[in-house]
PDB file of C-alpha atoms in Angstrom:
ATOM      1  CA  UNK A   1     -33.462  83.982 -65.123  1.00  0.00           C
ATOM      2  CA  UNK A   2     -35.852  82.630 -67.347  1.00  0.00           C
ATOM      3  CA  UNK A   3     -37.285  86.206 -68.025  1.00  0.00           C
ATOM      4  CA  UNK A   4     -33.353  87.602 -69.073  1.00  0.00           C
ATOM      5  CA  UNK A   5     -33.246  84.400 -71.439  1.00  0.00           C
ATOM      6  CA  UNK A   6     -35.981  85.162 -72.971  1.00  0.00           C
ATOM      7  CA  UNK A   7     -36.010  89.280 -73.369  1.00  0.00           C
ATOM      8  CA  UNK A   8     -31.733  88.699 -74.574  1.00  0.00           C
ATOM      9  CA  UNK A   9     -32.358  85.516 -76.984  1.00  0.00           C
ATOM     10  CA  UNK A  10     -35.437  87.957 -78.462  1.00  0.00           C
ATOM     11  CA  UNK A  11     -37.139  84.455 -79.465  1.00  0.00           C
ATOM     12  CA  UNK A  12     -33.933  82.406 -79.662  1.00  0.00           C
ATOM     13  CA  UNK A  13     -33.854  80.710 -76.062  1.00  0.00           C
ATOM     14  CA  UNK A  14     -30.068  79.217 -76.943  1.00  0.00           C
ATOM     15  CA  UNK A  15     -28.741  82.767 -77.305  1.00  0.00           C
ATOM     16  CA  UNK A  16     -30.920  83.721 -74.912  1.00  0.00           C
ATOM     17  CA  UNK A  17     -28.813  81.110 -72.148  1.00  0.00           C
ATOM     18  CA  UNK A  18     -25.730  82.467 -73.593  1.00  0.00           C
ATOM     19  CA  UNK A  19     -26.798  86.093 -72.909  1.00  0.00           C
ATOM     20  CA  UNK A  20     -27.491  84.870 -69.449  1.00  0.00           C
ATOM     21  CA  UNK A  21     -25.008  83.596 -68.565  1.00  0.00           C
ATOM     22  CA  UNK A  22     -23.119  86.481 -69.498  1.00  0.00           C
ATOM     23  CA  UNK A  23     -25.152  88.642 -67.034  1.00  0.00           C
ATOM     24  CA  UNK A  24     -24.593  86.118 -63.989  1.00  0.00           C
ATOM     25  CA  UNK A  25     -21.148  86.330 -64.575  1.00  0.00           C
ATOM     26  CA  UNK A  26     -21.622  90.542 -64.296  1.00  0.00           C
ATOM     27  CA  UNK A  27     -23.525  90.050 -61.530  1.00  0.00           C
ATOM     28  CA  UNK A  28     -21.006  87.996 -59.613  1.00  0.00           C
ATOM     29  CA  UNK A  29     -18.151  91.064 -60.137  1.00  0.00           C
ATOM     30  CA  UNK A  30     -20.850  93.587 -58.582  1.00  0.00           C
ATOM     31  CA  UNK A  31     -21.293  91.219 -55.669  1.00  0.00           C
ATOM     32  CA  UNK A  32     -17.500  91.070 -54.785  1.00  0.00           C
ATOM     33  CA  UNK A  33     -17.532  94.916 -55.489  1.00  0.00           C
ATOM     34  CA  UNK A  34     -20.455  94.936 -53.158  1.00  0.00           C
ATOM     35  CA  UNK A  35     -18.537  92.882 -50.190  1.00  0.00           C
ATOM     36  CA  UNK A  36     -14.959  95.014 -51.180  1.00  0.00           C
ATOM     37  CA  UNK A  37     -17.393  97.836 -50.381  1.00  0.00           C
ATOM     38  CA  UNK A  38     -18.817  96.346 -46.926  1.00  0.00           C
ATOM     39  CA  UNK A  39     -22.226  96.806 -47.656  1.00  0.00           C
ATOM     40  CA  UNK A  40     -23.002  93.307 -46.213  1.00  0.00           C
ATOM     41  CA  UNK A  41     -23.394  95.251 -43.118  1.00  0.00           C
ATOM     42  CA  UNK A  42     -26.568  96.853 -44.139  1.00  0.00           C
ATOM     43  CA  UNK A  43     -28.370  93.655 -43.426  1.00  0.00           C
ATOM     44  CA  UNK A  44     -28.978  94.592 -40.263  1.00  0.00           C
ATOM     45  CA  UNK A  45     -31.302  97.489 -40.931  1.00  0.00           C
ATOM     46  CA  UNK A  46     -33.824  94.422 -41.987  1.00  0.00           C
ATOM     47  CA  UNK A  47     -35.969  93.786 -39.240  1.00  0.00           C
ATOM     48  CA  UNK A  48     -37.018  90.074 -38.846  1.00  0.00           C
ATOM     49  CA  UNK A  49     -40.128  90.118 -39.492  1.00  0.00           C
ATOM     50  CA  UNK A  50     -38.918  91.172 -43.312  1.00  0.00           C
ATOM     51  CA  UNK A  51     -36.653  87.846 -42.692  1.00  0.00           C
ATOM     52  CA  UNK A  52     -39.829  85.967 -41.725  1.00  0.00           C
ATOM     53  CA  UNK A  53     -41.417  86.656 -44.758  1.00  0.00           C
ATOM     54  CA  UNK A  54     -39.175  86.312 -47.028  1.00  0.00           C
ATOM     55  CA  UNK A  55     -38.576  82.653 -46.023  1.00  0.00           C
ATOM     56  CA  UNK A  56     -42.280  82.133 -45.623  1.00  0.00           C
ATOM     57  CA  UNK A  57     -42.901  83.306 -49.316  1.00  0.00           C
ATOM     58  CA  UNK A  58     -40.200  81.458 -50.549  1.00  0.00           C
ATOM     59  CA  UNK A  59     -41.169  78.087 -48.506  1.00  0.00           C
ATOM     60  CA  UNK A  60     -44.639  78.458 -50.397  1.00  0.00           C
ATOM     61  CA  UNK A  61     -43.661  78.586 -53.573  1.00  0.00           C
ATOM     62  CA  UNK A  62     -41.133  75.724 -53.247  1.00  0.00           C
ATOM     63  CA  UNK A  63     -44.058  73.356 -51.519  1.00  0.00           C
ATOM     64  CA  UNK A  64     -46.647  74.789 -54.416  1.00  0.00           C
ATOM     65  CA  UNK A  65     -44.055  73.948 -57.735  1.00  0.00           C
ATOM     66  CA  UNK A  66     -43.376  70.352 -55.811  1.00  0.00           C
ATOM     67  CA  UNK A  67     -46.519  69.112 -55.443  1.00  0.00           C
ATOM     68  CA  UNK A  68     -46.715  68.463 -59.351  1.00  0.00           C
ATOM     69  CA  UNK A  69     -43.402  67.124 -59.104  1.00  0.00           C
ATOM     70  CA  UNK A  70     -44.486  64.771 -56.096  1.00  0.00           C
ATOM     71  CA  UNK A  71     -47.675  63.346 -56.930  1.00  0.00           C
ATOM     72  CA  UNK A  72     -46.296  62.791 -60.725  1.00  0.00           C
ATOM     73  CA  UNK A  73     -49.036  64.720 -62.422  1.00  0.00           C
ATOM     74  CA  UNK A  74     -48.721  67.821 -65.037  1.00  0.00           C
ATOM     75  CA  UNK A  75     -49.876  71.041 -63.378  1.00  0.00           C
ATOM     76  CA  UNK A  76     -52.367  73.253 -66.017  1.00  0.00           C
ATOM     77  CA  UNK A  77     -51.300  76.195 -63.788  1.00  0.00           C
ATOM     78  CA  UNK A  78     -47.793  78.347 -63.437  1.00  0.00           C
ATOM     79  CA  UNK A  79     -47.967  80.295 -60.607  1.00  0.00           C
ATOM     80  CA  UNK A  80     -47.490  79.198 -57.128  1.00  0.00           C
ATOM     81  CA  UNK A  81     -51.327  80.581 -55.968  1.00  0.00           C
ATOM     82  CA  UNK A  82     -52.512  78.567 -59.044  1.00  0.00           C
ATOM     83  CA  UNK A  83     -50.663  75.145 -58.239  1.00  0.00           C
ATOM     84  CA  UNK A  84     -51.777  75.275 -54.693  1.00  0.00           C
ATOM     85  CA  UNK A  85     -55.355  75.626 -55.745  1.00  0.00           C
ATOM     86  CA  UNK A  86     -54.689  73.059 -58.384  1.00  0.00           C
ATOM     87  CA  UNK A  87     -54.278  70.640 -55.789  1.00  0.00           C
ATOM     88  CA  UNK A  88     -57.272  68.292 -55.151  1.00  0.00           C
ATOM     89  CA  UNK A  89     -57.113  67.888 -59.617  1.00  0.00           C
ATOM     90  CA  UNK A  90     -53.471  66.932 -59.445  1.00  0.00           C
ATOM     91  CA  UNK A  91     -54.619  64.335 -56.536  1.00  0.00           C
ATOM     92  CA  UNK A  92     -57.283  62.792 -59.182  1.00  0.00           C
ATOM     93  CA  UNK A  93     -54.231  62.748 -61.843  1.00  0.00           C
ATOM     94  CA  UNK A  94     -51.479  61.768 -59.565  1.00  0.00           C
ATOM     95  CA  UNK A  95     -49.436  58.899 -61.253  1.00  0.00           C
ATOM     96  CA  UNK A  96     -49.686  55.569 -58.693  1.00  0.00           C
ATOM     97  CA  UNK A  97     -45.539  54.779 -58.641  1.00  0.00           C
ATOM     98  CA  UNK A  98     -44.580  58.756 -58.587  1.00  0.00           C
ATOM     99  CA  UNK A  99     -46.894  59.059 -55.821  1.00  0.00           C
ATOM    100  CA  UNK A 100     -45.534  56.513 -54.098  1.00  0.00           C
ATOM    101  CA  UNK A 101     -41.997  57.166 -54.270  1.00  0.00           C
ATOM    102  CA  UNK A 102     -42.316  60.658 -53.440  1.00  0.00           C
ATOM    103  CA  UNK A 103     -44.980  59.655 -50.415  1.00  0.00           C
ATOM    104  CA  UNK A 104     -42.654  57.420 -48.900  1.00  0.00           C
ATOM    105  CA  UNK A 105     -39.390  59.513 -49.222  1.00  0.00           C
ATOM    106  CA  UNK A 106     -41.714  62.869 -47.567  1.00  0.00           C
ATOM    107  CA  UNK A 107     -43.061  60.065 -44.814  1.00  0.00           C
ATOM    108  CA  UNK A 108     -39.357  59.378 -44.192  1.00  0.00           C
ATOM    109  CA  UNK A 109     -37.973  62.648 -44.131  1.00  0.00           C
ATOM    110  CA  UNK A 110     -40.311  63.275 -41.233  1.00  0.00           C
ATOM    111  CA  UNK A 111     -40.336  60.676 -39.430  1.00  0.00           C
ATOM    112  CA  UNK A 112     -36.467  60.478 -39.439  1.00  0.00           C
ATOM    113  CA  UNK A 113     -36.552  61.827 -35.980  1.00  0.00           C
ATOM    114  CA  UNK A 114     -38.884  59.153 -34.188  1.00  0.00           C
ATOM    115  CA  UNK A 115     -36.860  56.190 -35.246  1.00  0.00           C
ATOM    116  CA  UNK A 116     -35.179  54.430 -32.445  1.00  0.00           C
ATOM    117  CA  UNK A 117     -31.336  54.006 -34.259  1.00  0.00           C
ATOM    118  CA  UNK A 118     -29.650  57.368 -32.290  1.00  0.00           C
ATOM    119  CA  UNK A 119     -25.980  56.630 -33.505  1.00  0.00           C
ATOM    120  CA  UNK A 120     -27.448  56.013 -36.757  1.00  0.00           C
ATOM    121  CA  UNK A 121     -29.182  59.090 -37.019  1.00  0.00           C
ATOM    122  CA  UNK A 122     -26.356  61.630 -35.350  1.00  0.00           C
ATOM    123  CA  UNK A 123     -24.186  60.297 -38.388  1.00  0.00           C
ATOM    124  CA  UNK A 124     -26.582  60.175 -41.510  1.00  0.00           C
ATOM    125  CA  UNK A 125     -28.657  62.823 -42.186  1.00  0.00           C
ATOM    126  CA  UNK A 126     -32.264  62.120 -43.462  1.00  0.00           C
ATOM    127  CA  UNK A 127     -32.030  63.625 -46.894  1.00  0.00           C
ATOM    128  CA  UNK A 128     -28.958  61.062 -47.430  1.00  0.00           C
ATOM    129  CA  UNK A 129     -31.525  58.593 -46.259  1.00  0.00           C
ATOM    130  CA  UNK A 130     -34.535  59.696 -48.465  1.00  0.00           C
ATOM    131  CA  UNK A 131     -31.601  60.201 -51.788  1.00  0.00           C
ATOM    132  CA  UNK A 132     -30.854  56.419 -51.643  1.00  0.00           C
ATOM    133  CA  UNK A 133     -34.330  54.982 -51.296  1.00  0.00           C
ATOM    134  CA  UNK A 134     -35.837  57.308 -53.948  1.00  0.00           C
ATOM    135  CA  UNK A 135     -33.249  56.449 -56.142  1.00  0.00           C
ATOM    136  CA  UNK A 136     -34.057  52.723 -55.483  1.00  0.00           C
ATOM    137  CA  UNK A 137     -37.466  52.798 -55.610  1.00  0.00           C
ATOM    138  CA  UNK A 138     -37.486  55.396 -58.852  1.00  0.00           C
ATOM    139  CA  UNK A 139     -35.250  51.787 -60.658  1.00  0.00           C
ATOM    140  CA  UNK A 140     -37.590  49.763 -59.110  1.00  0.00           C
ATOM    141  CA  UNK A 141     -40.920  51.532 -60.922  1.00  0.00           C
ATOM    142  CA  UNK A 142     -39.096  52.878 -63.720  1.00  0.00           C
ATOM    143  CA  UNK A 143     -40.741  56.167 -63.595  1.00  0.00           C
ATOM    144  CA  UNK A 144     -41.977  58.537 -66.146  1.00  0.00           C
ATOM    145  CA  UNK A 145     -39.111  60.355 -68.125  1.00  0.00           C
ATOM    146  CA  UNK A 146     -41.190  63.407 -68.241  1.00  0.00           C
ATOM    147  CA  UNK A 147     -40.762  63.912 -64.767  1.00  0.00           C
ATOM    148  CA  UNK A 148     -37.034  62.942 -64.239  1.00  0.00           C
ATOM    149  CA  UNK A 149     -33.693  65.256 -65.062  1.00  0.00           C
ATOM    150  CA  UNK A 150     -32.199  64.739 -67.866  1.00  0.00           C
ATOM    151  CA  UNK A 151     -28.458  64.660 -67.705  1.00  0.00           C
ATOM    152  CA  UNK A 152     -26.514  65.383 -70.983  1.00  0.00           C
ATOM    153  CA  UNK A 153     -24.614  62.568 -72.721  1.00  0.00           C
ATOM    154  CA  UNK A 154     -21.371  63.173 -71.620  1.00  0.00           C
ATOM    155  CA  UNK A 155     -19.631  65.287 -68.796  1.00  0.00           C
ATOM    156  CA  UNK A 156     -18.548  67.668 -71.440  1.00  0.00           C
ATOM    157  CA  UNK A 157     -21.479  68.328 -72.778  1.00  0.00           C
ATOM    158  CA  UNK A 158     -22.909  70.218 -69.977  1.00  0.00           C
ATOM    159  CA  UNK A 159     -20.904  73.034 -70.184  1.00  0.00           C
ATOM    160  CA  UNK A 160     -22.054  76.187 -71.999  1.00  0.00           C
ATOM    161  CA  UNK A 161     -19.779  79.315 -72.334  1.00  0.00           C
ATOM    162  CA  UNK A 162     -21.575  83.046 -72.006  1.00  0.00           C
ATOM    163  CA  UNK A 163     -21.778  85.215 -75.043  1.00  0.00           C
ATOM    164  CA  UNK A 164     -20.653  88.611 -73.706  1.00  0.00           C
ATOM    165  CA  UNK A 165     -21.748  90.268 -77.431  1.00  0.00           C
ATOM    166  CA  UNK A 166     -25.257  91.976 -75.756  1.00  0.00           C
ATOM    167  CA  UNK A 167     -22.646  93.743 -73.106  1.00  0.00           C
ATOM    168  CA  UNK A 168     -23.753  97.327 -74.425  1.00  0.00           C
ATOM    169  CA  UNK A 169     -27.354  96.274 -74.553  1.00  0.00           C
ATOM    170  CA  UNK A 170     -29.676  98.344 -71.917  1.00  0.00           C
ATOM    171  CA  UNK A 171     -31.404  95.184 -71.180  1.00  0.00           C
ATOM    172  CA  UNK A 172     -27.909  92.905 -70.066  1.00  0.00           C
ATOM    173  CA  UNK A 173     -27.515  95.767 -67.325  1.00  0.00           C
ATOM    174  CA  UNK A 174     -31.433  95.978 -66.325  1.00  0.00           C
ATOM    175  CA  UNK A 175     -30.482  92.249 -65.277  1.00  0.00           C
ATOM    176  CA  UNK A 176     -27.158  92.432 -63.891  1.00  0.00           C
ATOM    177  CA  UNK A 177     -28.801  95.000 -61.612  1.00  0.00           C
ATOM    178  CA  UNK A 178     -31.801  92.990 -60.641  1.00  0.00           C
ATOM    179  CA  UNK A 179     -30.133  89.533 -60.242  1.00  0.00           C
ATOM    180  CA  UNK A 180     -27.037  91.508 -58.141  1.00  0.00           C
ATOM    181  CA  UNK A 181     -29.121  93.264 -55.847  1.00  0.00           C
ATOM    182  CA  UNK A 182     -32.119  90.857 -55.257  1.00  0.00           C
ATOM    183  CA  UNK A 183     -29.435  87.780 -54.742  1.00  0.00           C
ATOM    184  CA  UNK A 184     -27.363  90.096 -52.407  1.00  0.00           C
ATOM    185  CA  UNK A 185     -30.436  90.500 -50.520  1.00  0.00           C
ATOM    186  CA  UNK A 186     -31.601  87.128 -50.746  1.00  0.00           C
ATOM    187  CA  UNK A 187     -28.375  85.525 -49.791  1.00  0.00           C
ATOM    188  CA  UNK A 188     -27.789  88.212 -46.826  1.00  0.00           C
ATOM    189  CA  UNK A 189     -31.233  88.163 -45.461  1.00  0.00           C
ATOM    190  CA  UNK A 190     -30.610  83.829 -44.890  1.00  0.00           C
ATOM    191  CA  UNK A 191     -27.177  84.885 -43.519  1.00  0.00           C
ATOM    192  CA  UNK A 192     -29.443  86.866 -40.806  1.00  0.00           C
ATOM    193  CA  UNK A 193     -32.319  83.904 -40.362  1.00  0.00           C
ATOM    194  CA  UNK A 194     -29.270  81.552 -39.681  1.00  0.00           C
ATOM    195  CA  UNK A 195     -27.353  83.187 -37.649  1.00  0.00           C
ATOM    196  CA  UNK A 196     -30.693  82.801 -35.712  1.00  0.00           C
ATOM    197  CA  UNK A 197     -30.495  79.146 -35.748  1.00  0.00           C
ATOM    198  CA  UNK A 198     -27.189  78.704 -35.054  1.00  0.00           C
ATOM    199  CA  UNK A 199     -27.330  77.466 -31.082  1.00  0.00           C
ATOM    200  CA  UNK A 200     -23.909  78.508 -30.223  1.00  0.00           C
ATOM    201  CA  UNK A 201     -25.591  82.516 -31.607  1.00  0.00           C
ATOM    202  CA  UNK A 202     -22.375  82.922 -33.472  1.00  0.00           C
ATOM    203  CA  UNK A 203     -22.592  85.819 -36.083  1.00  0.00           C
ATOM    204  CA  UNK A 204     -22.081  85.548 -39.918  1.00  0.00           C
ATOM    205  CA  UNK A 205     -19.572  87.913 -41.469  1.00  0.00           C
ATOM    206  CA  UNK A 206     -21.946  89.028 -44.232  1.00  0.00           C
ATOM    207  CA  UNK A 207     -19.584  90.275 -46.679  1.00  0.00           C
ATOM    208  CA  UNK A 208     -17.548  87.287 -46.720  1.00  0.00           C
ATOM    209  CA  UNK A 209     -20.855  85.765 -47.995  1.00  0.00           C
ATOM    210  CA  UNK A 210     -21.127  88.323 -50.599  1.00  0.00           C
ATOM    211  CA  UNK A 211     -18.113  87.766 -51.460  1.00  0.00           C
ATOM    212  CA  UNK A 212     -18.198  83.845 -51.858  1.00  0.00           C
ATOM    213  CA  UNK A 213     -21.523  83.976 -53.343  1.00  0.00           C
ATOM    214  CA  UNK A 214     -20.206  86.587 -56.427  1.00  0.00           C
ATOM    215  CA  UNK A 215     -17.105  84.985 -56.895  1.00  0.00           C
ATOM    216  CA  UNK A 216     -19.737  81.311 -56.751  1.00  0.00           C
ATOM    217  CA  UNK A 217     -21.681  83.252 -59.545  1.00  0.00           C
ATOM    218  CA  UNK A 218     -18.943  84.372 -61.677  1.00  0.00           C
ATOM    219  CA  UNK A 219     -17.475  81.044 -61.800  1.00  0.00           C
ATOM    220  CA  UNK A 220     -20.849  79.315 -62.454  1.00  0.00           C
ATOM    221  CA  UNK A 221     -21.667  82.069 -65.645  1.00  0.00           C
ATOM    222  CA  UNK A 222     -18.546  81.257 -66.840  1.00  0.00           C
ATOM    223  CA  UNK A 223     -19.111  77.069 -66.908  1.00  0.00           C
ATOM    224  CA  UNK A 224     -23.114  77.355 -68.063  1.00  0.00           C
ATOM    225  CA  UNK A 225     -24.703  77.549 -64.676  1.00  0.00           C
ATOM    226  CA  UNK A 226     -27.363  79.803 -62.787  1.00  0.00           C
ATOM    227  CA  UNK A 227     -27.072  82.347 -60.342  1.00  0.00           C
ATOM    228  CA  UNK A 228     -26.663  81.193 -57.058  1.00  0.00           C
ATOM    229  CA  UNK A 229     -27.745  82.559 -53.663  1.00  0.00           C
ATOM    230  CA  UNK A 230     -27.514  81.353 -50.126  1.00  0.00           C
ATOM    231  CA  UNK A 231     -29.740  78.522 -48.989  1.00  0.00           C
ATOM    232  CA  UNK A 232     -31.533  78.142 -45.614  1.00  0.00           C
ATOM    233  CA  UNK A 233     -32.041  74.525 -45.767  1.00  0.00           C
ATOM    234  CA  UNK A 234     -28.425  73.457 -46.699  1.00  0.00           C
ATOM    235  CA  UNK A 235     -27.313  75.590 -44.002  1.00  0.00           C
ATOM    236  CA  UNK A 236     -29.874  74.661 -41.056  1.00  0.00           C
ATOM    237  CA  UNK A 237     -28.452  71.025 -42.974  1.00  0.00           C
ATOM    238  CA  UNK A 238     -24.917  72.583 -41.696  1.00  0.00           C
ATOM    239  CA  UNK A 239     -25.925  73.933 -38.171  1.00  0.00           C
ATOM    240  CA  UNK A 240     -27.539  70.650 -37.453  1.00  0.00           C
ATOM    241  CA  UNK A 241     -24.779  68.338 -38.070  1.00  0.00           C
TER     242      UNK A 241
END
């Protein structure tokens, strides 16, 4: 995403979004085209192993771009191999309240599952848990801005509309193309890995989720958001509760 915003805005990164946004909106029609067409059932042809992998590579880059984020120190690096190497110098520059808040809420999260309360826990899931004490503790600190989201001034605000001008442009469909069939893929292959986890073995119907997910994309384009794909830890979330 960041790559399309850049290569459409052409230096201007507010076009850029605009441009973008116009693409995820594309790439949300080819997805319902692609579950119209029932090519969700191709997923199967992936063995799990490619499944494994996947989720592996993406768990690794997730842990490597949170570390920063958790010890409350700016990475030099920008790729995940980098960050992880990185490290034992963000450990020497970790801020002491960040730190602590984001210790705490990983300690919790767990450790969730050795705490005696059973009703408690069958009821309130640990993220809920981790959410309300970060939240408190983050007040309590007053952490860095530099490190927190920053929310627009009003509801309003947050809404930017896609420019569909760079429609004709060669580059618009290089993306449409990339984001539609590397999301598909993305979203299908988690379909697969939770079917997996689901103990009741029940069995996803994969174009439904290509549909959901393009008309989710469309809809997002069209109110300012990103692309959107489906998520295995949401939906192990879902299969645990």
């Amino acid at each position: 995403a960041v790559a399309a915003v850049a290569e459409l805005g052409n230096g201007d990164m507010a076009a850029g979004y605009r441009y973008a946004l116009a693409v995820v909106v594309l790439t949300g029609v080819f997805q319902v085209a692609f579950a119209l067409l029932k090519l969700g059932r191709y997923v199967d042809f992936f063995p799990t192993s490619a499944v494994h992998g996947m989720l592996a590579a993406i768990g690794i880059i997730i842990i490597a771009k949170q570390v920063p984020v958790l010890l409350g120190a700016a990475p030099e690096a920008k790729n995940p191999i980098g960050l992880l190497l990185e490290i034992p110098q963000l450990i020497q520059r970790a801020d002491t309240h960040d730190a602590i808040v984001g210790l705490v809420s990983l300690v919790l999260l767990f450790g969730y599952a050795w705490l005696p309360f059973k009703k408690f826990k069958a009821t309130v899931p640990p993220q809920l848990i981790v959410l309300v004490l970060g939240i408190g503790l983050g007040a309590y600190f007053v952490l860095d801005p530099k490190f927190l989201v920053n929310l627009p001034d009003s509801f309003a605000a947050g809404f930017v509309f896609p420019d569909f001008s760079m429609i004709g442009a060669g580059a618009t469909w290089k993306y449409v193309v990339m984001f539609a069939l590397v999301g598909s893929l993305e979203s299908l292959l988690t379909v697969k890995a939770v079917d997996g986890l689901d103990p009741y073995r029940r069995k996803s119907d994969a174009n439904r989720d290509l549909l959901a997910v393009g008309l989710g994309n469309s809809v997002s384009g069209l109110l300012g958001g990103l692309p959107m794909i489906a998520e295995v830890v949401r939906s192990s979330a879902n299969v645990g509760n």
